[in-house]
CSV table of C-alpha atoms in Angstrom, one decimal:
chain,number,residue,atom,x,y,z
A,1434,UNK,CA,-43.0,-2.3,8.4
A,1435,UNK,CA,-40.9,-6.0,8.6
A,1436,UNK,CA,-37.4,-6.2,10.2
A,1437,UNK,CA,-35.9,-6.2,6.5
A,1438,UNK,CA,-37.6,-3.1,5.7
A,1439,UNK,CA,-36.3,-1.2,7.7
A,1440,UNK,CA,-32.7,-2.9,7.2
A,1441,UNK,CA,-32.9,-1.8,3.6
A,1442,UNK,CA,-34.1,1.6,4.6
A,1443,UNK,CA,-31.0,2.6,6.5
A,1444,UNK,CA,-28.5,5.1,4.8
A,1445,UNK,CA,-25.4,3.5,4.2
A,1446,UNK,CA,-22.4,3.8,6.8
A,1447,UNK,CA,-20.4,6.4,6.1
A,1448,UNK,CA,-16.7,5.2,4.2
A,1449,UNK,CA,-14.8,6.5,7.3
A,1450,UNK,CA,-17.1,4.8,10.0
A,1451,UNK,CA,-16.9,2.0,8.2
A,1452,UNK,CA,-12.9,1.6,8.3
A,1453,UNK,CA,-12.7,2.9,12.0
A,1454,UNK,CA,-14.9,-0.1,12.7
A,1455,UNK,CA,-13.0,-2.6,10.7
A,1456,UNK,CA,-10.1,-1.4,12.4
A,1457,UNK,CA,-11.7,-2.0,16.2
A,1458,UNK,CA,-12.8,-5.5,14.5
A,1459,UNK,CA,-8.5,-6.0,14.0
A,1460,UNK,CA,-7.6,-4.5,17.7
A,1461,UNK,CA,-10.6,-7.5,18.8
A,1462,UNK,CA,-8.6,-10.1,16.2
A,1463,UNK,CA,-5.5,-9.2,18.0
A,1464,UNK,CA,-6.7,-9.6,21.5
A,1465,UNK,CA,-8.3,-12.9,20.6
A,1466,UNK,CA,-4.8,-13.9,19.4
A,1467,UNK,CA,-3.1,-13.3,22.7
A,1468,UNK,CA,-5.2,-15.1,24.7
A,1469,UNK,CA,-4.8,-18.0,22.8
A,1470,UNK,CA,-1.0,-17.8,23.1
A,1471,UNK,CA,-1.5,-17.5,26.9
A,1472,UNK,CA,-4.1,-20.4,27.0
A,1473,UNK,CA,-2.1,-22.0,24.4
A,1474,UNK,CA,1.9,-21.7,26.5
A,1475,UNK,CA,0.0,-22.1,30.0
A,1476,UNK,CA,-1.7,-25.5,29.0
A,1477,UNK,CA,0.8,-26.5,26.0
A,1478,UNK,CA,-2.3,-26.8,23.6
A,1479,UNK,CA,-1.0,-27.5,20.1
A,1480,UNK,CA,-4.6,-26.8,18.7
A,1481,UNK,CA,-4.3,-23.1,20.5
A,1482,UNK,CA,-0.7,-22.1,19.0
A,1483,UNK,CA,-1.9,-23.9,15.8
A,1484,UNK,CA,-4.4,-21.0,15.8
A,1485,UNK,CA,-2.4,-18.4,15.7
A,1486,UNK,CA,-2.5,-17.6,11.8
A,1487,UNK,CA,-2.8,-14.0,11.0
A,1488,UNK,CA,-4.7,-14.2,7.8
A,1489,UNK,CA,-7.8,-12.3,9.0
A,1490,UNK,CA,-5.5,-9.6,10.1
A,1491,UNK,CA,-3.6,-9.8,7.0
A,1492,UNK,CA,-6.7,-9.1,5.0
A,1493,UNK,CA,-7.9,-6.4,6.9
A,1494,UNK,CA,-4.6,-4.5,6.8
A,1495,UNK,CA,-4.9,-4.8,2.9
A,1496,UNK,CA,-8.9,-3.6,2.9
A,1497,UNK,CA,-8.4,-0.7,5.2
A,1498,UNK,CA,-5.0,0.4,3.4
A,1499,UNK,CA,-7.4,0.2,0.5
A,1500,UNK,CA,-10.0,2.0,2.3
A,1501,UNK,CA,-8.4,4.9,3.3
A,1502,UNK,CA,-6.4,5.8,0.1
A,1503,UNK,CA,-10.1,5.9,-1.7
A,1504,UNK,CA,-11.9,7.5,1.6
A,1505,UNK,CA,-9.2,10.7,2.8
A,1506,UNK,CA,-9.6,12.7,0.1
A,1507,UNK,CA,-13.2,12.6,0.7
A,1508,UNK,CA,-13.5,13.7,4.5
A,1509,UNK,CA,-13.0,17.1,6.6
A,1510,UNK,CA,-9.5,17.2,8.4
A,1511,UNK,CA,-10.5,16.0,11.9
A,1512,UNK,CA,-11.8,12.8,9.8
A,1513,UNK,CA,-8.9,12.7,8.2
A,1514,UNK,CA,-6.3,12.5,11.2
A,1515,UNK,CA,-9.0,9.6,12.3
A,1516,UNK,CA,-8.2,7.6,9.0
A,1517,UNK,CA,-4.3,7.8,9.5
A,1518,UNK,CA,-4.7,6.8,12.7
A,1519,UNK,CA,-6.3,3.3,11.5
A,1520,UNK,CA,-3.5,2.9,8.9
A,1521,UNK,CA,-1.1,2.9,11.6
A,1522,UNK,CA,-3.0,0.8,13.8
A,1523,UNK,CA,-3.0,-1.7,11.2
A,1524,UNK,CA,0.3,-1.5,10.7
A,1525,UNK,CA,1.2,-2.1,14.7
A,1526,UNK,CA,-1.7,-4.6,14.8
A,1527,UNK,CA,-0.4,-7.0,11.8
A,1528,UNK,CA,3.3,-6.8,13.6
A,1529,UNK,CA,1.5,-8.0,16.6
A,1530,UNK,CA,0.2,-10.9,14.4
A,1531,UNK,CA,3.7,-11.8,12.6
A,1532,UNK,CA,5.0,-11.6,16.4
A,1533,UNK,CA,2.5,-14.0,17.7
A,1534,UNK,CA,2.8,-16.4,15.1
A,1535,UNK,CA,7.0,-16.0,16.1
A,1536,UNK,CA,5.9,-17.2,19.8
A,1537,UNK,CA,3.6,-19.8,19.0
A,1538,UNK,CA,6.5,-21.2,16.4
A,1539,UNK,CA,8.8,-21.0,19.3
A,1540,UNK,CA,6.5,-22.5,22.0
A,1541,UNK,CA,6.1,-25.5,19.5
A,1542,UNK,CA,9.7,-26.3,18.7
A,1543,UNK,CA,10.0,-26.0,22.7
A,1544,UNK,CA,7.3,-28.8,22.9
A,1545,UNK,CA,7.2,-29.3,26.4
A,1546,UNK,CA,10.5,-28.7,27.6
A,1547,UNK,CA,9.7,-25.0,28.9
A,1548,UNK,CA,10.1,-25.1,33.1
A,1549,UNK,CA,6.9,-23.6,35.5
A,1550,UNK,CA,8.6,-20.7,36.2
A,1551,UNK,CA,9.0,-20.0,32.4
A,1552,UNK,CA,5.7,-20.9,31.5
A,1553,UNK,CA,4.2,-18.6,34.3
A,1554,UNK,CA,5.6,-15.6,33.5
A,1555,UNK,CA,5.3,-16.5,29.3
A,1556,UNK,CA,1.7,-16.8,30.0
A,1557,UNK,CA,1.4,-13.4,32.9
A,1558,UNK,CA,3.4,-11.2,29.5
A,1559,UNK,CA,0.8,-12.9,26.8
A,1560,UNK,CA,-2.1,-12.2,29.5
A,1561,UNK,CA,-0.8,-8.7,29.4
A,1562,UNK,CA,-0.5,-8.1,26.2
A,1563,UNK,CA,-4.0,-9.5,25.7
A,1564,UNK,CA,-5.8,-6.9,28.1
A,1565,UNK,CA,-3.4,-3.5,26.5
A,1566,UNK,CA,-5.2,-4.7,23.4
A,1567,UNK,CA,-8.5,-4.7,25.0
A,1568,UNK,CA,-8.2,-1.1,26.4
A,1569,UNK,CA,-6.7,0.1,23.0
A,1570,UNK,CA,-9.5,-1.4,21.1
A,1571,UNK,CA,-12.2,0.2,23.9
A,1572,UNK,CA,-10.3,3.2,23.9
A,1573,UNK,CA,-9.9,3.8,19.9
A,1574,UNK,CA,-13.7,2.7,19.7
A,1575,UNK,CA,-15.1,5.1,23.1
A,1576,UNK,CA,-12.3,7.8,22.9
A,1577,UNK,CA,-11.2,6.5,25.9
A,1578,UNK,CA,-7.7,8.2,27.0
A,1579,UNK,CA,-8.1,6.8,30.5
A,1580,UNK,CA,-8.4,3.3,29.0
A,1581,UNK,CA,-5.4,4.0,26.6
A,1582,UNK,CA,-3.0,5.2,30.2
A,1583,UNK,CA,-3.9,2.3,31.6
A,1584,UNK,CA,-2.4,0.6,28.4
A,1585,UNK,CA,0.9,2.4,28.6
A,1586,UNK,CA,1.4,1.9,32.3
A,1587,UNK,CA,1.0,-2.1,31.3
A,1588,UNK,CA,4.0,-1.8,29.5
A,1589,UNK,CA,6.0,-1.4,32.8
A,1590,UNK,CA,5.3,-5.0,33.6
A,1591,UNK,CA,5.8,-6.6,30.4
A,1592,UNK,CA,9.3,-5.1,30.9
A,1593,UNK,CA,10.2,-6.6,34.4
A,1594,UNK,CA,8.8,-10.1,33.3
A,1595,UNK,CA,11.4,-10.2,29.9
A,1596,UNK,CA,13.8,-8.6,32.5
A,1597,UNK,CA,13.0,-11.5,35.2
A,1598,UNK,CA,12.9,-14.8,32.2
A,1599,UNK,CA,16.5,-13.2,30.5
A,1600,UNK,CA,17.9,-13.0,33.9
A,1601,UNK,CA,17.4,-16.8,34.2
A,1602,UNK,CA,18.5,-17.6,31.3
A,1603,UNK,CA,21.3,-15.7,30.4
A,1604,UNK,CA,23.1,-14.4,33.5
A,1605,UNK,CA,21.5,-17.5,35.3
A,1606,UNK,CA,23.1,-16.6,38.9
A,1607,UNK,CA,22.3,-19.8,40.8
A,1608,UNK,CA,23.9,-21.8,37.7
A,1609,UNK,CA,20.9,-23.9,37.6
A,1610,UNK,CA,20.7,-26.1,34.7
A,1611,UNK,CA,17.5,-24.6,32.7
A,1612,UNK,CA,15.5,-26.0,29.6
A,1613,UNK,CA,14.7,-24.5,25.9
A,1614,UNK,CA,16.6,-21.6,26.6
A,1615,UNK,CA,17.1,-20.2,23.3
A,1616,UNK,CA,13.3,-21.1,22.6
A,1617,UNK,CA,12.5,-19.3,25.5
A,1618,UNK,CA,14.1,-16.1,25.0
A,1619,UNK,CA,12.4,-15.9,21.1
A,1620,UNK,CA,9.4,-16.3,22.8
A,1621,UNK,CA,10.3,-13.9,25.2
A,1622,UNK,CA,11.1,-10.9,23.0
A,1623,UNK,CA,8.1,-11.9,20.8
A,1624,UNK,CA,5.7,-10.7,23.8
A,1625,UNK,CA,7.4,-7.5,24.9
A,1626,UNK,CA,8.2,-6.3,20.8
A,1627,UNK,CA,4.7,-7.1,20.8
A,1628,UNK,CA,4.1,-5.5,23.8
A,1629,UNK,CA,5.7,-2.5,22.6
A,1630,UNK,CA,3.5,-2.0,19.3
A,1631,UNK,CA,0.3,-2.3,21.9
A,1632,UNK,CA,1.8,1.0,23.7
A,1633,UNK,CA,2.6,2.5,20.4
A,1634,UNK,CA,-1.1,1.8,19.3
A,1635,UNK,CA,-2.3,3.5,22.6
A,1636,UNK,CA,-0.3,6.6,22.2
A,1637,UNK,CA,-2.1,7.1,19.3
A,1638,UNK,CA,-5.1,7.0,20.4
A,1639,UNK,CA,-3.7,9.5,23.4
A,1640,UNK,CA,-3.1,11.7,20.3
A,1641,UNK,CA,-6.0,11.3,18.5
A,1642,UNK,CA,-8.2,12.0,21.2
A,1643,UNK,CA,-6.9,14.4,23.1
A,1644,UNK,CA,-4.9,16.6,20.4
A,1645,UNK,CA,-1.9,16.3,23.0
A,1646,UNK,CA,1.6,14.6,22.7
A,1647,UNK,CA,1.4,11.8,25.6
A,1648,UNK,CA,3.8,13.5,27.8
A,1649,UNK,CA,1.2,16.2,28.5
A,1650,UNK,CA,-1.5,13.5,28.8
A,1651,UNK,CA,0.6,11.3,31.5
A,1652,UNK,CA,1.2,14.8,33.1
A,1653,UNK,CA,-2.6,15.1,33.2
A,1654,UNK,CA,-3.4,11.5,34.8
A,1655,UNK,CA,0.0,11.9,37.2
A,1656,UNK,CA,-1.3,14.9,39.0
A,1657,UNK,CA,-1.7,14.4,43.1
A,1658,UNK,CA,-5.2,13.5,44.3
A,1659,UNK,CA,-5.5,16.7,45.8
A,1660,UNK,CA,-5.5,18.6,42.7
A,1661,UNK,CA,-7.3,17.0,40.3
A,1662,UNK,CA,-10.3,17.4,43.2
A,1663,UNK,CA,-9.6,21.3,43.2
A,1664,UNK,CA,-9.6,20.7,39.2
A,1665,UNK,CA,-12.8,19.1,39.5
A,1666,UNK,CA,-14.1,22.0,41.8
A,1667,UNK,CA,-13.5,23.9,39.1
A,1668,UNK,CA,-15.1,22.7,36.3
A,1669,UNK,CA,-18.4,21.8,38.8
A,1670,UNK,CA,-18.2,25.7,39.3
A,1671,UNK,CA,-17.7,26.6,35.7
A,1672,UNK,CA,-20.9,24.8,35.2
């Protein structure tokens, strides 16, 4: 039988696959996006934050909305819960674009006039916010919750950089004279707002996955080393 055969003799994917895909295809879109708002802020490439249009993700949000309306009705509950879930990651993921674009807008009108202390941690929060999207996309795709922890934890650090760049610039303690400071600051709250939609995205899967709220799943991955051995005793035993 030829390659195209046996294309053409595969069942269809079902509706709900189908949009759980498209929706780790926008978590991929999104990822792409930071990076090439660090590259772009690290190297002050014009052709990088030029890139950073959010059409693809636009049009996704408007398929899978589209999607799901036609597909729920169709599915068993647990599939069901699985399809909300995508609506709202769409809905985090195409603020992440509009925030993005925000940055990039603001790293242009700074054009050059951003200092190396600035531009290092701009480019450490949009390198961040780059690999939270990675393990949200792996863990929405694998049912990952480990992946999707290591997400939330990320979140810490996003804070003390926007912490460390507003210090500078607003209370500015050595009274040092500093460049594109308003610019800087946009940019700035662009990354962590974005920042916070990533950890909003990975609570969901948290909830998806495990059925829990995430305070019980933190509770889970925050237990001493000690127990989670016996804990693994136990279930070696069980079995």
């Amino acid at each position: 039988m030829s390659t195209a055969a046996r294309v053409e003799s595969l069942p269809p994917e079902p509706a709900h696959r189908h949009i759980v895909r498209r929706t780790v295809e926008a978590c991929r879109l999104a990822k792409e996006a930071a990076g090439a708002a660090a590259e772009g802020i690290a190297t002050g490439s014009a052709p990088l934050l030029n890139s950073l249009q959010e059409r693809e993700l636009d049009a996704l949000d408007m398929e899978i909305d589209s999607a799901v309306t036609t597909a729920i009705t169709e599915v068993e509950p647990a599939e069901a819960r699985e399809l909300l879930a995508c609506m709202k990651f769409m809905i985090s993921l195409e603020r992440i674009g509009d925030l993005l674009l925000s940055f990039a807008n603001s790293a242009q009108a700074a054009a050059g006039r951003v200092d190396s202390e600035d531009t290092r941690d701009l480019t450490q929060m949009a390198t961040i916010l780059e690999k939270m999207l990675t393990d949200v996309g792996d863990a929405f795709s694998t049912r990952d919750v480990g992946k999707a922890v290591g997400a939330l934890r990320s979140d810490a650090e996003m804070d003390r950089l926007r912490n460390l760049i507003f210090l500078r610039h607003i209370e500015n303690p050595e009274n040092i004279a500093r460049q594109a400071s308003l610019q800087v600051i946009f940019m700035t709250q662009s990354l962590e707002r974005a920042g916070d939609h990533a950890k909003n995205l990975a609570e969901e899967v948290c909830h998806v996955v495990s059925g829990h709220t995430v305070r019980h799943v933190l509770m889970a991955y925050d237990k001493p080393v000690e127990q989670m051995f016996i804990d693994y005793l136990r279930r070696r035993d069980q079995h």
